[in-house]
mmCIF file of C-alpha atoms and ligand atoms in Angstrom:
data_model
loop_
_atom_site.group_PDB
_atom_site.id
_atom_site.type_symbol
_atom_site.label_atom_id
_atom_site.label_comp_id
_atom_site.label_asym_id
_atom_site.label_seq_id
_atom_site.Cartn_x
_atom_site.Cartn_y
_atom_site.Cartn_z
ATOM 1 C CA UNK A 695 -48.148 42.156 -3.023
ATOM 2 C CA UNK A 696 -51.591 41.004 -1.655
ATOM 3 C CA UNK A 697 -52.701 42.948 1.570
ATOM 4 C CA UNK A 698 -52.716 39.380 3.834
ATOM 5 C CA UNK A 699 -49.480 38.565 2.233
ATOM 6 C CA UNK A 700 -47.461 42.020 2.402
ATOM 7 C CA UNK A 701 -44.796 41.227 5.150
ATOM 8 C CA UNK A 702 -45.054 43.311 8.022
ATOM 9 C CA UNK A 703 -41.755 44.964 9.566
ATOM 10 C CA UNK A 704 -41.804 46.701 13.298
ATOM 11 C CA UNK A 705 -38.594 49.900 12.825
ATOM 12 C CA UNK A 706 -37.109 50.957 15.638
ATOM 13 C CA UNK A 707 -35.388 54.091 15.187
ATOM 14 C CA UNK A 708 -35.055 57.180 17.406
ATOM 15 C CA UNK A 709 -33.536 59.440 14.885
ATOM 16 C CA UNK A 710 -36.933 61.117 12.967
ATOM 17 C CA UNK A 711 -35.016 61.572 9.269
ATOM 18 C CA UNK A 712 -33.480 57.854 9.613
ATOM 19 C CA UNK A 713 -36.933 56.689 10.459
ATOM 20 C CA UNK A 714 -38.776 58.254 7.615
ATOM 21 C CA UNK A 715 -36.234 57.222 5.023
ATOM 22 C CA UNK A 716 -36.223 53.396 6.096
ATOM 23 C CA UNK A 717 -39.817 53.581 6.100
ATOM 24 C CA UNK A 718 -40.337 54.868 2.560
ATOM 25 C CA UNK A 719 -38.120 52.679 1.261
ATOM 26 C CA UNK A 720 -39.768 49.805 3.284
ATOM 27 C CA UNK A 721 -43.249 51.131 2.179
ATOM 28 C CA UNK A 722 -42.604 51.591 -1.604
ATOM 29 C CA UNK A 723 -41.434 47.855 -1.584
ATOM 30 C CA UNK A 724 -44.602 46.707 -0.221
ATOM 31 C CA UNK A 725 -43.695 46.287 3.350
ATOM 32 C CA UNK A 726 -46.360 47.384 6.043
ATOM 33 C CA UNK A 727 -44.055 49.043 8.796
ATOM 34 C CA UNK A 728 -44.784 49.860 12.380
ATOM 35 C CA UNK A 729 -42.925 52.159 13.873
ATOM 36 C CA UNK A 730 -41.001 52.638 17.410
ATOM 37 C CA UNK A 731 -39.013 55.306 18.602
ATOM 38 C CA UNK A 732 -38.036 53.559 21.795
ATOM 39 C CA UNK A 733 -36.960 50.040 23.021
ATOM 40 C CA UNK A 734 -39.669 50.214 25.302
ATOM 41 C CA UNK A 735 -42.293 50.982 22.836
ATOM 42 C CA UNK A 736 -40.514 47.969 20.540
ATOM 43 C CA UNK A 737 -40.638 45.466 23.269
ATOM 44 C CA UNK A 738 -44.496 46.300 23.657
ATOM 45 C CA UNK A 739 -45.282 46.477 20.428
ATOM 46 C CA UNK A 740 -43.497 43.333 19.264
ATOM 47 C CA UNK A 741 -45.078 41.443 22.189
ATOM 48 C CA UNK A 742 -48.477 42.261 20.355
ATOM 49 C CA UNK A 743 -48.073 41.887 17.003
ATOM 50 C CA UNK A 744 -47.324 39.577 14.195
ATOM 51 C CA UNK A 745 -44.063 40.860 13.072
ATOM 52 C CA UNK A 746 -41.891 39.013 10.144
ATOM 53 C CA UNK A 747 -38.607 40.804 10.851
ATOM 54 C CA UNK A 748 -37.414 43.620 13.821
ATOM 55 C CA UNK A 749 -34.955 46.166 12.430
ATOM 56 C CA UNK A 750 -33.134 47.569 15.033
ATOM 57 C CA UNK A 751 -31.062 50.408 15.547
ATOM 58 C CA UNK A 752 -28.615 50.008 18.036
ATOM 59 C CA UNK A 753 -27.985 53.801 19.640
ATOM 60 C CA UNK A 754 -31.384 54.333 21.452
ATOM 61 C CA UNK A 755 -32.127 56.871 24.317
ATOM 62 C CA UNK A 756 -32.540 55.047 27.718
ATOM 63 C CA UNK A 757 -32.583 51.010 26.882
ATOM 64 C CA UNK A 758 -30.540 50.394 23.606
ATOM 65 C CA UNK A 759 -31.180 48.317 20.821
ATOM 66 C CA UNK A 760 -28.480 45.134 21.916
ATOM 67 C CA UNK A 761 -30.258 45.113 25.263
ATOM 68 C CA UNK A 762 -33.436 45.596 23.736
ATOM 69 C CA UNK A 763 -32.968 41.834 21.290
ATOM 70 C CA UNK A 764 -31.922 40.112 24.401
ATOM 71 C CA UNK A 765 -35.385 40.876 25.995
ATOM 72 C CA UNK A 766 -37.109 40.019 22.791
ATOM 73 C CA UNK A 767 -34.645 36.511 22.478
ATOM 74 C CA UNK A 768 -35.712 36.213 26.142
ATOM 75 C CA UNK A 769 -39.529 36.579 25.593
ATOM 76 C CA UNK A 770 -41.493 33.181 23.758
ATOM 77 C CA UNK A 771 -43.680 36.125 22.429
ATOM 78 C CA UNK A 772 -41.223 37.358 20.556
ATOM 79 C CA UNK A 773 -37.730 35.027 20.436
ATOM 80 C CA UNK A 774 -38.725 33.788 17.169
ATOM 81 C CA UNK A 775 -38.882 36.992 15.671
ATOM 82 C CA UNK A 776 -35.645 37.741 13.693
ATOM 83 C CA UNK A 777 -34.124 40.675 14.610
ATOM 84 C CA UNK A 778 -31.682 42.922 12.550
ATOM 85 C CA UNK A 779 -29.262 45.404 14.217
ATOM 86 C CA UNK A 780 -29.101 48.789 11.778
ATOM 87 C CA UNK A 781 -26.612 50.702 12.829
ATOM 88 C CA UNK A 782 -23.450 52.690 11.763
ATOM 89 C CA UNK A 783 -21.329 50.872 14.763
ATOM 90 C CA UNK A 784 -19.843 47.715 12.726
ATOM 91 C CA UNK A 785 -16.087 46.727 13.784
ATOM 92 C CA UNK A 786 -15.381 43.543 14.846
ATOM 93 C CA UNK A 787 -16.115 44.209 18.441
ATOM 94 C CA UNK A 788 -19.530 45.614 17.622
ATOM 95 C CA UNK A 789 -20.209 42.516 15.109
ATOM 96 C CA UNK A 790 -19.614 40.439 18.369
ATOM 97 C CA UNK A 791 -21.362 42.364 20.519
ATOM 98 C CA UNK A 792 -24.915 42.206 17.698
ATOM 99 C CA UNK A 793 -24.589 38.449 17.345
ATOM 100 C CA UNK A 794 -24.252 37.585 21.050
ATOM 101 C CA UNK A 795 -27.628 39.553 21.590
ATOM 102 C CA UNK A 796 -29.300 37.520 19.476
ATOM 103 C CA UNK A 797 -29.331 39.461 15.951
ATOM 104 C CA UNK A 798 -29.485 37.642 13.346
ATOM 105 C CA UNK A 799 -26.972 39.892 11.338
ATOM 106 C CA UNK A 800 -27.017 43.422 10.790
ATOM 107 C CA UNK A 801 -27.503 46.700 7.772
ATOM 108 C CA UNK A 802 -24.627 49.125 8.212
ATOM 109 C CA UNK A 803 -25.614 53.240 8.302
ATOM 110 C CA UNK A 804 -26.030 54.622 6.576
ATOM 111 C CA UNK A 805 -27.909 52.737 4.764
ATOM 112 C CA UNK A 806 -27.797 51.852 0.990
ATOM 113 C CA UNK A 807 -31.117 53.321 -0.345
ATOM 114 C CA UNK A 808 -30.135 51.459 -3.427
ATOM 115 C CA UNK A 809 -30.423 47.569 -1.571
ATOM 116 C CA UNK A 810 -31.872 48.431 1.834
ATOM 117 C CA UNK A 811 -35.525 46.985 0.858
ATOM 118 C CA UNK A 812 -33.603 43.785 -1.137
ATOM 119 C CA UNK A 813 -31.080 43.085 2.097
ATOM 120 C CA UNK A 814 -34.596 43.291 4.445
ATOM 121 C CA UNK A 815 -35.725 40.685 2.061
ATOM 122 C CA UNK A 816 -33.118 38.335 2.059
ATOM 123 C CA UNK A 817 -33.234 38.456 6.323
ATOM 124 C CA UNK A 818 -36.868 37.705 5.752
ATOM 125 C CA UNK A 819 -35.766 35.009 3.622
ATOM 126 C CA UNK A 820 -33.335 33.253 5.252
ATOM 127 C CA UNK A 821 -34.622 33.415 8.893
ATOM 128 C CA UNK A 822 -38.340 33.701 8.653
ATOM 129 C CA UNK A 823 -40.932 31.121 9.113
HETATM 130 MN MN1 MN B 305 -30.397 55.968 17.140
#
């Protein structure tokens, strides 16, 4: 992919091995990825920059991840920025709980190394501009 054309991807992930291993996989696929360990950090971040997708884990320390995508759905920064819950929490009632935040679906953990990059790019796909 061309530098200017390389789709850029803000992770949110508190967990430091789940982090580096979304990354890579991001990074080898020709993603440019900021990183955010916090929702707080996230909400700043994505306020600031020109993201193409949010992936978003949902277990966070302090603010988590569902309350974190309302704030961004709730910001005209950042509302049109599709968000994408990752997280290992996926019944029925958790399903519910992603959509009505504002996700626009969700990656199960742990994730598939083998289709992680290829789901992020169908989410790109399908809800970006
Ligand atoms: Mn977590």
């Amino acid at each position: 992919m061309e530098n200017e054309k390389r789709k850029l991807v803000l992770l949110v992930e508190d967990n430091p091995a789940n982090m580096e291993l979304a990354a890579d996989l991001l990074e080898v696929a020709g993603y440019r990825v900021v990183r955010a360990t916090t929702a707080k950090a996230a909400l700043g971040l994505a306020a600031q920059g020109h993201f193409d997708l949010i992936l978003m884990d949902i277990s966070l320390p302090g603010m988590d991840g569902l309350e974190a995508t309302r704030r961004l759905k709730q910001d005209p920064r950042t509302a049109g920025i599709p968000v994408v819950a990752v997280t290992a929490s996926v019944m029925p009632i958790d399903r519910h709980k992603i959509a009505n935040a504002g996700c626009a679906g969700f990656i199960a953990k742990p994730i598939d190394t083998r289709c992680f990059a290829q789901n992020v790019a169908e989410f790109i796909r399908k809800e970006g501009k």
